[in-house]
Tab-separated table of C-alpha atoms in Angstrom:
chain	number	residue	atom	x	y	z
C	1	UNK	CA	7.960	-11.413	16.851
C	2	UNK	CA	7.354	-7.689	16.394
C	3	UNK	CA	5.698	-5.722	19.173
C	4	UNK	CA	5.042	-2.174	18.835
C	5	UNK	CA	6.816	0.042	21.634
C	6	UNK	CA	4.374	2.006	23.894
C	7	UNK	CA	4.585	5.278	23.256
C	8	UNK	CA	5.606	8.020	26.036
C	9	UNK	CA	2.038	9.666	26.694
C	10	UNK	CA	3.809	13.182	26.329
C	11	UNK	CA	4.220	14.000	22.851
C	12	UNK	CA	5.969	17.819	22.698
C	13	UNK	CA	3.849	21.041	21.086
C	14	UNK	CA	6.025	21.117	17.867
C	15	UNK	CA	5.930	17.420	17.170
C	16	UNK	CA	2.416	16.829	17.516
C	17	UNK	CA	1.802	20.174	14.972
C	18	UNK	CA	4.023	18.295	13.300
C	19	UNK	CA	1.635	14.907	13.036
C	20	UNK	CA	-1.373	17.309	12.768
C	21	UNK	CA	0.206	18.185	9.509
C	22	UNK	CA	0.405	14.840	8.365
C	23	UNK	CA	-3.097	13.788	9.364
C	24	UNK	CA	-4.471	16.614	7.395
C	25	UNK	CA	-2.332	15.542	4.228
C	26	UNK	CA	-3.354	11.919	4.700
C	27	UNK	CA	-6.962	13.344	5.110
C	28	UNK	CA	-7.147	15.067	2.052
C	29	UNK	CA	-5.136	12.511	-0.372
C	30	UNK	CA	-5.694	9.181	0.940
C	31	UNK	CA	-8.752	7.973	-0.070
C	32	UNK	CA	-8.856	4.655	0.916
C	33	UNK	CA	-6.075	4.149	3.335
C	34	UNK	CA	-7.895	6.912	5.736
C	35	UNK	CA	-10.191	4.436	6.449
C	36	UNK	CA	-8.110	2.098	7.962
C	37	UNK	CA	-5.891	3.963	10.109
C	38	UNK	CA	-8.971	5.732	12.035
C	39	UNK	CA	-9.687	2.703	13.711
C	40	UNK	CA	-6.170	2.702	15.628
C	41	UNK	CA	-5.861	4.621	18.414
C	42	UNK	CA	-4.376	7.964	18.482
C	43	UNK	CA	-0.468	7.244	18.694
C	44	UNK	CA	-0.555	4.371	15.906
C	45	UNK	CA	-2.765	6.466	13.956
C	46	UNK	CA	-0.193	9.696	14.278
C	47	UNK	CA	2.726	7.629	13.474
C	48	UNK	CA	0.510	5.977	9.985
C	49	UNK	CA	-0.041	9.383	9.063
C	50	UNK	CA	3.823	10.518	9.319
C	51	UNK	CA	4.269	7.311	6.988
C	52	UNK	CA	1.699	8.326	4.746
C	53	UNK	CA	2.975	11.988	4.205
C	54	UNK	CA	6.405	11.264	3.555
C	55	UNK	CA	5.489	8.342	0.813
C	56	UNK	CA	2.846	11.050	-0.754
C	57	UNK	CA	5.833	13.199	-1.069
C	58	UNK	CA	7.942	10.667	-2.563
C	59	UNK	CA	5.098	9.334	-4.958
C	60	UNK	CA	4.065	12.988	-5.907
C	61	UNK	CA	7.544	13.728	-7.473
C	62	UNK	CA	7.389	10.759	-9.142
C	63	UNK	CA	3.744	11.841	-10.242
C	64	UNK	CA	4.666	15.038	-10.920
C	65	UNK	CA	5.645	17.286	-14.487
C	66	UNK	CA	9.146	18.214	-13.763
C	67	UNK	CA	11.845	16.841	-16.118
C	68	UNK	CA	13.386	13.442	-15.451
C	69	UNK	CA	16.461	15.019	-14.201
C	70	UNK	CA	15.035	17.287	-11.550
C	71	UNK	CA	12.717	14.342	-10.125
C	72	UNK	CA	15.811	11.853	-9.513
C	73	UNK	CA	18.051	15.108	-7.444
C	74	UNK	CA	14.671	15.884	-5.681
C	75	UNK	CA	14.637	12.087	-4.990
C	76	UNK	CA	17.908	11.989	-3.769
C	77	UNK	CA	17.456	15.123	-1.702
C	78	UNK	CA	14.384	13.337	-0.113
C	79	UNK	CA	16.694	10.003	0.384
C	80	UNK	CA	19.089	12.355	1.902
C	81	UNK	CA	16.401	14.004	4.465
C	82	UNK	CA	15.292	10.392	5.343
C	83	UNK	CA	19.545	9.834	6.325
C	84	UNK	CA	19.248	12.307	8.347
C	85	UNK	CA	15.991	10.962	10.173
C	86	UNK	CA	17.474	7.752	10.385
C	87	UNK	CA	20.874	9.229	12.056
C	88	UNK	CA	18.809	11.361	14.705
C	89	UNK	CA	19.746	14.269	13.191
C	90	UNK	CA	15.695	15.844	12.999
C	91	UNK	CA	15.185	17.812	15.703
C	92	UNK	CA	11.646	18.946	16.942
C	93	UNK	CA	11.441	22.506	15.808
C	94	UNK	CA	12.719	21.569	12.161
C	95	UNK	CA	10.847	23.476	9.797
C	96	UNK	CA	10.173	20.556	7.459
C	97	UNK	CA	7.179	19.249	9.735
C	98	UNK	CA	7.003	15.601	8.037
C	99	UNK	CA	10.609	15.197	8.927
C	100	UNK	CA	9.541	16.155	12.580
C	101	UNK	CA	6.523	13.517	12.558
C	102	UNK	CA	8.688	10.868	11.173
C	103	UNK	CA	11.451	11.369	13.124
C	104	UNK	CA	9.096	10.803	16.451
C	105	UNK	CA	7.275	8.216	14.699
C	106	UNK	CA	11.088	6.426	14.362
C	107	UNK	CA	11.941	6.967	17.991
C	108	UNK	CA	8.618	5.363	19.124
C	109	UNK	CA	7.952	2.331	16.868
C	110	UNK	CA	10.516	0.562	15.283
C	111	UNK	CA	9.809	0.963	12.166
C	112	UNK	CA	12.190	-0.167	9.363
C	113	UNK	CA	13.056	2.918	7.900
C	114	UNK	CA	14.999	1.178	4.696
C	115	UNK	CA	11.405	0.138	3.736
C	116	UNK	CA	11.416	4.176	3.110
C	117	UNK	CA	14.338	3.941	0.853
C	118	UNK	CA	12.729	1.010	-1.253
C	119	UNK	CA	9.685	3.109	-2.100
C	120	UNK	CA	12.042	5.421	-3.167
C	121	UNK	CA	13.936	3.148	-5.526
C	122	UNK	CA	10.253	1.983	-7.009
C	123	UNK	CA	9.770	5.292	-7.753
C	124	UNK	CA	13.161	6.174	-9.761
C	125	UNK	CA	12.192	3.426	-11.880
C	126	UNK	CA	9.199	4.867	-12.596
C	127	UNK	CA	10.943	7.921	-13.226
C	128	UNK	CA	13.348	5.775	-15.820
C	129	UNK	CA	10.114	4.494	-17.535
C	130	UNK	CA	10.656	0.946	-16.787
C	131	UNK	CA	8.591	-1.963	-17.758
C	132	UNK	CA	8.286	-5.403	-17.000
C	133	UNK	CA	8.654	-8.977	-18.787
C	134	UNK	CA	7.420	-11.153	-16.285
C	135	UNK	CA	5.040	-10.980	-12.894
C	136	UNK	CA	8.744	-11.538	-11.080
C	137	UNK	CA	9.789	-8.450	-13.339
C	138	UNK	CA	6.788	-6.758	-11.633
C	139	UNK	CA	7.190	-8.235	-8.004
C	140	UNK	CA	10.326	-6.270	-7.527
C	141	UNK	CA	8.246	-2.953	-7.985
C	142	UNK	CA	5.383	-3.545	-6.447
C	143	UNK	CA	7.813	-5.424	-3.301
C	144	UNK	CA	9.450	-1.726	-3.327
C	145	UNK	CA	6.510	0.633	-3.771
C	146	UNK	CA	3.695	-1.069	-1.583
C	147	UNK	CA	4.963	-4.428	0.057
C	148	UNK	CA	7.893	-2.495	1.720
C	149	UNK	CA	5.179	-0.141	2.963
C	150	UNK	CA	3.322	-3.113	4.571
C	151	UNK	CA	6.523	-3.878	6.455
C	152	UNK	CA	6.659	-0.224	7.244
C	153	UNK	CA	3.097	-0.524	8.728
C	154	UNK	CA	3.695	-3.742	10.637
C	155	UNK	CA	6.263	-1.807	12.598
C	156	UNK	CA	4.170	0.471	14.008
C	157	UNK	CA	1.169	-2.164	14.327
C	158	UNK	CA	3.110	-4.754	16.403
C	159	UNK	CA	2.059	-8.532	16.365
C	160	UNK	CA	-0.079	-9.796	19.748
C	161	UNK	CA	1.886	-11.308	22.307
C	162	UNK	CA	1.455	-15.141	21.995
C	163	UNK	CA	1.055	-14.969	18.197
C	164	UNK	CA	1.241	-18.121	16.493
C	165	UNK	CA	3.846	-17.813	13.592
C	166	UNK	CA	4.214	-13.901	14.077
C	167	UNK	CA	8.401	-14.531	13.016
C	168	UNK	CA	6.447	-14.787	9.432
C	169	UNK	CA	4.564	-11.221	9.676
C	170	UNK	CA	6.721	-9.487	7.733
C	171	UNK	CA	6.274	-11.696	4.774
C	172	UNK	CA	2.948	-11.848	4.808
C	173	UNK	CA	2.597	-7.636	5.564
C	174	UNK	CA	4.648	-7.848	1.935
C	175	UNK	CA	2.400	-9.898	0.380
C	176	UNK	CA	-0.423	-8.250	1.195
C	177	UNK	CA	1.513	-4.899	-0.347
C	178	UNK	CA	2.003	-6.639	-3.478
C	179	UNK	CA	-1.998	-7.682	-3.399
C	180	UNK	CA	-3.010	-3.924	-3.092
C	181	UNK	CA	-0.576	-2.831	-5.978
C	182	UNK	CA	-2.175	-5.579	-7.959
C	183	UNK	CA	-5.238	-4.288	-7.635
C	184	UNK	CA	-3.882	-0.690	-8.396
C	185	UNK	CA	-2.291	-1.527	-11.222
C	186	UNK	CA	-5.635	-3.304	-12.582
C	187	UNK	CA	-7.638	-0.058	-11.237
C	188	UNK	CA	-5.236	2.412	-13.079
C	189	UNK	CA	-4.788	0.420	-16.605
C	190	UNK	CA	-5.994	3.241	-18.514
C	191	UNK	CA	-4.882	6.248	-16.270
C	192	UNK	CA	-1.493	4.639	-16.778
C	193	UNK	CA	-1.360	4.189	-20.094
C	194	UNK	CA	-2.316	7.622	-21.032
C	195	UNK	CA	0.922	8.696	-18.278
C	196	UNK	CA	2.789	6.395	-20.573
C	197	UNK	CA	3.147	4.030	-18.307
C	198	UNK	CA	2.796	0.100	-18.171
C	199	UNK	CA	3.345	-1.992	-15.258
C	200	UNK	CA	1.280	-5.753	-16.407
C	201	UNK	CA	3.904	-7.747	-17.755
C	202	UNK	CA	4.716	-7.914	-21.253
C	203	UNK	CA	4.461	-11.798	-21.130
C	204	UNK	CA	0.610	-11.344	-19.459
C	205	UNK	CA	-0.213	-8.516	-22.292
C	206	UNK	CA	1.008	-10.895	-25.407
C	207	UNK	CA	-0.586	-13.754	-23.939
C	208	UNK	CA	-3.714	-11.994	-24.188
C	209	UNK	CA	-3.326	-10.036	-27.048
C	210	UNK	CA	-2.960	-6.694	-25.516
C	211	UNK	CA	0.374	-6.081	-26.571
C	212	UNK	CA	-0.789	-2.695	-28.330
C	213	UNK	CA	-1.808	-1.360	-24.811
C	214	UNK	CA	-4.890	0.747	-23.599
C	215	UNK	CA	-4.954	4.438	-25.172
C	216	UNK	CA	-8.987	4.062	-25.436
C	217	UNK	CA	-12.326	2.950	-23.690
C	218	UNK	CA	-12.175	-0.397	-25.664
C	219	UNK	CA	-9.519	-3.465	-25.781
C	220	UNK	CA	-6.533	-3.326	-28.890
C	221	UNK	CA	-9.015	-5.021	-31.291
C	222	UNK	CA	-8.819	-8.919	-31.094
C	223	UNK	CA	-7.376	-9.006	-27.743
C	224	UNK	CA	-9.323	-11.209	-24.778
C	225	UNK	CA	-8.853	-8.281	-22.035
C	226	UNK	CA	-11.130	-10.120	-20.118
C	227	UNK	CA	-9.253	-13.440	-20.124
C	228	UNK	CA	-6.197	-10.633	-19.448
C	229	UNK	CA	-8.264	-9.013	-15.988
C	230	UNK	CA	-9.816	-12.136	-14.685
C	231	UNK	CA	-5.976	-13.813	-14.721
C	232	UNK	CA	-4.294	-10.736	-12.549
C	233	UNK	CA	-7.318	-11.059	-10.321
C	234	UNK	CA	-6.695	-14.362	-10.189
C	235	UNK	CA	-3.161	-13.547	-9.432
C	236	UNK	CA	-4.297	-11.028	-6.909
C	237	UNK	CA	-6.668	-13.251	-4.609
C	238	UNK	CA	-4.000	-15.469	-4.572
C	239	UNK	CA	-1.918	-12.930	-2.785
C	240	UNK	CA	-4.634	-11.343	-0.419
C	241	UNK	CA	-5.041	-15.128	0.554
C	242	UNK	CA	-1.753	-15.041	2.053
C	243	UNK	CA	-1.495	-11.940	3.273
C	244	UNK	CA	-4.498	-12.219	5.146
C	245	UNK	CA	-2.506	-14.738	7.230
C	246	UNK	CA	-1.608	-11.406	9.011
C	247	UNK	CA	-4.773	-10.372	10.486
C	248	UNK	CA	-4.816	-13.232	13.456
C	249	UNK	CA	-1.320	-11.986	14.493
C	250	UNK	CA	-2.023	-8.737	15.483
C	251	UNK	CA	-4.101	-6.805	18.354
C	252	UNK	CA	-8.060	-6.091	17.436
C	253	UNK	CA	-7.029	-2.633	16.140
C	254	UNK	CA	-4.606	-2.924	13.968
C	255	UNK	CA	-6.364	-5.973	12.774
C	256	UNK	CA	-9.483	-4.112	11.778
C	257	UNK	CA	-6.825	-0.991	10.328
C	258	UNK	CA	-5.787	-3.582	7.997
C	259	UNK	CA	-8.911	-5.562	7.418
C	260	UNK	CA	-10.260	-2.399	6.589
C	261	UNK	CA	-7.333	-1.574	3.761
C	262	UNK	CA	-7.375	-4.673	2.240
C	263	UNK	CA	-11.283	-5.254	2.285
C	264	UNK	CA	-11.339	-1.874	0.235
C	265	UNK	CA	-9.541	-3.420	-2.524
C	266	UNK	CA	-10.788	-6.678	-2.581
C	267	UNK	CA	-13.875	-5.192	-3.189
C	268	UNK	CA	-12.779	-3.192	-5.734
C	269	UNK	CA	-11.259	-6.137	-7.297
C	270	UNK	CA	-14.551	-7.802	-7.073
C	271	UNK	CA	-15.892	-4.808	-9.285
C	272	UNK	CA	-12.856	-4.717	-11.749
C	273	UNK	CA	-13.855	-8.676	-11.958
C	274	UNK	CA	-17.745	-8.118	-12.717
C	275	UNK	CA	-17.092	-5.657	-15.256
C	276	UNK	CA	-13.600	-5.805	-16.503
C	277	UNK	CA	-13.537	-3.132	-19.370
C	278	UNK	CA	-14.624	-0.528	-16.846
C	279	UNK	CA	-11.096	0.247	-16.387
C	280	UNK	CA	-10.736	1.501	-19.522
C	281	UNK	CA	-13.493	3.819	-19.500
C	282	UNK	CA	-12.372	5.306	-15.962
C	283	UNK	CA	-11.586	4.908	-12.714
C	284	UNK	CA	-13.184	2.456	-10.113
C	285	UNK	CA	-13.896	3.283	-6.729
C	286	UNK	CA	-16.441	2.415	-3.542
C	287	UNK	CA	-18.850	4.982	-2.777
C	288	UNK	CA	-18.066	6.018	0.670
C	289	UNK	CA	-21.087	4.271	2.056
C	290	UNK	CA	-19.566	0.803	1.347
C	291	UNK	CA	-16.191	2.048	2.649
C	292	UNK	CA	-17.753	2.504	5.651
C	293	UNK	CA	-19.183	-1.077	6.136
C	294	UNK	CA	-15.889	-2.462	5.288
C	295	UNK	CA	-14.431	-0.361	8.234
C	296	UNK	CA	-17.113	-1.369	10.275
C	297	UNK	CA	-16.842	-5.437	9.126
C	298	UNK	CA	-12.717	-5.060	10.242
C	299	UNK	CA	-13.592	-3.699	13.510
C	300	UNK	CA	-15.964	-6.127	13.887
C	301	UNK	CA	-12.944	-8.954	13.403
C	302	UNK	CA	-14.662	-10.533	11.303
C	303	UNK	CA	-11.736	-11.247	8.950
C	304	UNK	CA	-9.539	-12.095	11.470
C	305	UNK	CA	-12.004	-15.022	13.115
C	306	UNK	CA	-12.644	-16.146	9.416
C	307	UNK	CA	-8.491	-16.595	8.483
C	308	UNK	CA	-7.943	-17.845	12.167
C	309	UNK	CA	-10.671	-20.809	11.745
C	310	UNK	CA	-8.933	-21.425	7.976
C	311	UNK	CA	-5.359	-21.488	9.679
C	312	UNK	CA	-6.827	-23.900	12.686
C	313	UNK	CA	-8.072	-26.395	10.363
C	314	UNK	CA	-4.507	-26.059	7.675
C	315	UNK	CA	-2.734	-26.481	10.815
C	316	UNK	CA	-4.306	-28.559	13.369
């Protein structure tokens, strides 16, 4: 079992400038995860955020222009700030404030802070350009760039006292990772392609025909893209399925932070599904409005009562 660690209620000047910072980055970049975390309350929420900034910072070298050579030292260098986190070597009036909100976030939840060092191995192999054979190819990406951060996130979340199978969590806070990357991937198809970048394994894209890739609004010519999109969907409500296991293990916040998350993408699945060459003609997304409701619905526990009554009757 995981419980979250109740934070001291004083939280210094410097450090929570610190978190400020990070809430404003995750603010202004995270489009759909900022949803979920403002239904925790405020220390959970603070320590999400520190998560959040450091990852953008990892994924935005990654993302960025520089040469290959200059992203892997400023990598490293970034690997080597999160040592120094990890050692207790961050003090509060640092002048790198995401180090500072980290650092707190570290001391107060215990959060598995190699999950840090994963995403930051998913991203050198973006940086190396590499591609994938088969789904288990892709698994170990998507385990380091997104289910690692569900582990990440279960640390500060905590399971319920009492929860029934909560030595599991983890595995299903992975899971769930790897259904949101699925979904990303799908999403970002084209985006990707014109990045030069393809994450759907090879065996998937000959099976299908799509072997020539996606540099245009329409499928390589002869392909069956939708047979391609409706089988990684397929693939991806499989995993939500499990990882929903999750939401009955944890308290009615967190529950509804995640429900919230996850309901984002299945519903953008859902639209990927209904129309599946919209992802080559740009990118999908929920109008705010319907964010909303989802945030709403996961407060609401709705979710959670639905997987608890499926896990009751699996299980009796």
């Amino acid at each position: 079992m995981i419980r979250a660690v109740e934070p001291s209620p004083h939280v210094s000047a410097p450090v929570l400038a610190a978190y400020g910072y990070c809430e404003t980055v995750t603010g202004q970049q995270a489009r759909n995860f900022a949803y979920g975390i403002r239904l925790l309350p405020t220390s959970k929420r603070r320590a999400m955020s520190a998560l959040y900034a450091f990852s953008r910072r990892v994924d935005d070298i990654g993302d960025g222009a520089l040469d290959h050579e200059v992203k892997t030292a400023r990598l490293e260098d970034t690997r080597a700030l999160l040592a120094r986190v990890r050692a207790g070597e961050v003090e509060e009036d640092d002048t790198d404030p995401v180090a500072v909100a980290l650092a707190h976030t570290a001391r107060t939840f215990p959060v598995p802070l190699r999950g840090l060092d994963e995403l930051i191995d998913g991203v050198l192999m973006d940086v190396r350009g590499e591609t994938y054979e088969t789904w288990d190819d892709l698994k170990v990406y998507c385990r380091c760039v997104a289910g690692a951060i569900g582990r990440l996130s279960l640390g500060v979340f905590g399971t319920a006292p009492g929860a029934r199978g909560a030595e599991r969590a983890p595995e299903y806070a992975d899971t769930l990772g790897l259904a949101l990357q699925l979904t990303n991937i799908l999403r970002d198809v084209r985006e990707d392609a014109e990045g030069g970048r393809t994450y759907l394994p090879a065996d998937d894209l000959a099976k299908f025909g799509c072997s020539a890739g996606f540099d245009g609004p329409k499928p390589p010519e002869g392909s069956d893209f939708v047979g391609l999109v409706h089988f990684e969907v397929r693939r991806a409500r499989a995993l939500f399925a499990e990882g929903y296991r999750l939401l009955p293990m944890l308290d009615r916040r967190s529950g509804a932070c995640v429900a919230a998350m996850a309901g984002i993408y299945r519903r953008l699945l859902d639209r990927i599904e209904r129309d599946p060459e919209a992802v080559l003609r740009g990118r999908v997304s929920l109008p705010g409005r319907e964010k909303a409701y989802v945030a709403v619905r996961g407060l609401s526990g709705l979710d959670t009562r639905h997987v608890s009554r499926r896990t009751v009757r699996r299980n009796p």
